PDB file of C-alpha atoms in Angstrom:
ATOM      1  CA  MET A 897      28.909 -13.344  33.500  1.00 51.00           C
ATOM      2  CA  SER A 898      32.601 -12.847  32.878  1.00 52.00           C
ATOM      3  CA  ASP A 899      34.028 -11.102  29.856  1.00 52.00           C
ATOM      4  CA  THR A 900      35.642 -14.310  28.661  1.00 52.00           C
ATOM      5  CA  MET A 901      32.300 -16.104  28.602  1.00 50.00           C
ATOM      6  CA  ARG A 902      30.554 -13.412  26.586  1.00 52.00           C
ATOM      7  CA  ARG A 903      30.555 -13.997  22.905  1.00 54.00           C
ATOM      8  CA  SER A 904      31.438 -10.986  20.908  1.00 52.00           C
ATOM      9  CA  VAL A 905      28.821 -10.461  18.280  1.00 48.00           C
ATOM     10  CA  PRO A 906      29.949  -8.263  15.420  1.00 48.00           C
ATOM     11  CA  SER A 907      27.586  -5.381  14.956  1.00 53.00           C
ATOM     12  CA  LYS A 908      25.909  -5.397  11.589  1.00 57.00           C
ATOM     13  CA  ALA A 909      26.101  -2.333   9.430  1.00 58.00           C
ATOM     14  CA  ALA A 910      22.846  -0.476   9.034  1.00 63.00           C
ATOM     15  CA  ARG A 911      20.856  -1.919   6.178  1.00 70.00           C
ATOM     16  CA  ALA A 912      20.530   0.448   3.256  1.00 67.00           C
ATOM     17  CA  VAL A 913      17.023   1.518   2.433  1.00 68.00           C
ATOM     18  CA  HIS A 914      17.591   2.349  -1.237  1.00 72.00           C
ATOM     19  CA  ASP A 915      20.164   1.894  -3.997  1.00 78.00           C
ATOM     20  CA  VAL A 916      22.002   5.166  -3.396  1.00 83.00           C
ATOM     21  CA  ASP A 917      22.287   4.441   0.334  1.00 84.00           C
ATOM     22  CA  ALA A 918      23.650   0.963  -0.399  1.00 85.00           C
ATOM     23  CA  LEU A 919      26.231   2.359  -2.796  1.00 86.00           C
ATOM     24  CA  ALA A 920      27.234   5.039  -0.276  1.00 87.00           C
ATOM     25  CA  GLN A 921      27.925   2.314   2.298  1.00 88.00           C
ATOM     26  CA  LYS A 922      30.368   0.653  -0.099  1.00 90.00           C
ATOM     27  CA  LEU A 923      31.988   3.856  -1.404  1.00 90.00           C
ATOM     28  CA  PRO A 924      33.074   6.074   1.481  1.00 86.00           C
ATOM     29  CA  GLY A 925      33.507   9.145  -0.744  1.00 89.00           C
ATOM     30  CA  LEU A 926      29.903   9.059  -1.992  1.00 87.00           C
ATOM     31  CA  ASP A 927      27.491  11.406  -0.242  1.00 88.00           C
ATOM     32  CA  ALA A 928      24.020   9.875  -0.631  1.00 84.00           C
ATOM     33  CA  ALA A 929      22.322  13.147   0.310  1.00 85.00           C
ATOM     34  CA  ARG A 930      23.637  14.780  -2.881  1.00 88.00           C
ATOM     35  CA  TYR A 931      21.958  12.292  -5.235  1.00 84.00           C
ATOM     36  CA  PHE A 932      18.323  11.906  -6.253  1.00 82.00           C
ATOM     37  CA  ASP A 933      17.067   8.386  -5.669  1.00 79.00           C
ATOM     38  CA  SER A 934      14.208   7.657  -8.069  1.00 85.00           C
ATOM     39  CA  GLN A 935      13.532   4.329  -6.336  1.00 82.00           C
ATOM     40  CA  ALA A 936      12.782   6.164  -3.085  1.00 81.00           C
ATOM     41  CA  ASP A 937      10.544   8.654  -4.901  1.00 87.00           C
ATOM     42  CA  GLU A 938       8.584   5.882  -6.657  1.00 90.00           C
ATOM     43  CA  GLU A 939       8.082   4.009  -3.383  1.00 88.00           C
ATOM     44  CA  TYR A 940       6.954   7.197  -1.631  1.00 89.00           C
ATOM     45  CA  ARG A 941       4.375   7.970  -4.334  1.00 91.00           C
ATOM     46  CA  ALA A 942       3.116   4.373  -4.346  1.00 92.00           C
ATOM     47  CA  ALA A 943       2.717   4.459  -0.563  1.00 91.00           C
ATOM     48  CA  LEU A 944       0.666   7.667  -0.769  1.00 90.00           C
ATOM     49  CA  THR A 945      -1.817   6.006  -3.105  1.00 91.00           C
ATOM     50  CA  ARG A 946      -1.776   2.654  -1.292  1.00 94.00           C
ATOM     51  CA  TRP A 947      -2.478   4.154   2.150  1.00 92.00           C
ATOM     52  CA  PRO A 948      -4.184   7.532   1.598  1.00 91.00           C
ATOM     53  CA  VAL A 949      -5.700   7.759   5.088  1.00 90.00           C
ATOM     54  CA  MET A 950      -2.350   7.082   6.745  1.00 91.00           C
ATOM     55  CA  ALA A 951      -0.692   9.657   4.468  1.00 90.00           C
ATOM     56  CA  ARG A 952      -3.236  12.306   5.503  1.00 89.00           C
ATOM     57  CA  LEU A 953      -2.883  11.454   9.203  1.00 90.00           C
ATOM     58  CA  MET A 954       0.894  11.809   8.925  1.00 89.00           C
ATOM     59  CA  LYS A 955       0.403  15.068   6.978  1.00 87.00           C
ATOM     60  CA  LEU A 956       2.290  13.680   3.999  1.00 85.00           C
ATOM     61  CA  ALA A 957      -0.627  14.342   1.664  1.00 81.00           C
ATOM     62  CA  PRO A 958      -3.210  17.124   1.427  1.00 79.00           C
ATOM     63  CA  CYS A 959      -6.603  16.585   3.018  1.00 73.00           C
ATOM     64  CA  GLU A 960      -8.171  15.854  -0.363  1.00 63.00           C
ATOM     65  CA  THR A 961      -8.351  12.225  -1.348  1.00 52.00           C
ATOM     66  CA  VAL A 962      -5.160  10.895  -2.900  1.00 49.00           C
ATOM     67  CA  PHE A 963      -5.893   8.820  -5.994  1.00 53.00           C
ATOM     68  CA  SER A 964      -3.713   6.824  -8.293  1.00 54.00           C
ATOM     69  CA  ASP A 965      -3.645   7.958 -11.932  1.00 52.00           C
ATOM     70  CA  GLU A 966      -5.880   5.057 -12.998  1.00 52.00           C
ATOM     71  CA  VAL A 967      -8.633   6.093 -10.590  1.00 52.00           C
ATOM     72  CA  ALA A 968      -8.221   9.855 -10.965  1.00 51.00           C
ATOM     73  CA  GLU A 969      -8.644  10.009 -14.763  1.00 53.00           C
ATOM     74  CA  PRO A 970     -12.263   8.708 -14.850  1.00 53.00           C
ATOM     75  CA  LEU A 971     -13.174  10.943 -11.898  1.00 49.00           C
ATOM     76  CA  ILE A 972     -11.780  14.014 -13.644  1.00 53.00           C
ATOM     77  CA  ALA A 973     -13.805  13.140 -16.744  1.00 53.00           C
ATOM     78  CA  VAL A 974     -16.987  12.887 -14.641  1.00 50.00           C
ATOM     79  CA  GLU A 975     -16.273  16.194 -12.885  1.00 54.00           C
ATOM     80  CA  ASN A 976     -15.715  17.966 -16.218  1.00 57.00           C
ATOM     81  CA  ALA A 977     -18.820  16.504 -17.866  1.00 56.00           C
ATOM     82  CA  PRO A 978     -21.680  18.936 -18.556  1.00 61.00           C
ATOM     83  CA  ALA A 979     -24.484  18.894 -16.003  1.00 58.00           C
ATOM     84  CA  ALA A 980     -27.558  16.909 -16.992  1.00 56.00           C
ATOM     85  CA  SER A 981     -30.649  19.020 -17.569  1.00 55.00           C
ATOM     86  CA  PRO A 982     -33.847  18.032 -15.683  1.00 52.00           C
TER      87      PRO A 982
END
């Protein structure tokens, strides 16, 4: 195929993952690595609770079970309850 027959396809810019990355693509002087992105942190924490087995396999979470706050609170209450006498 000749060069004249090839259609030049403009390469797309890499899609930003989070807000700070998107802003850094538009503002060349902004260094995304120097800013804390709370959106990324919230998504990371949600993923750990949504897929606990995957998080442990990837060594992103400790080997204990990862629970969301709603599930962990009743379990903590049960663990701290006095033992029933026979």
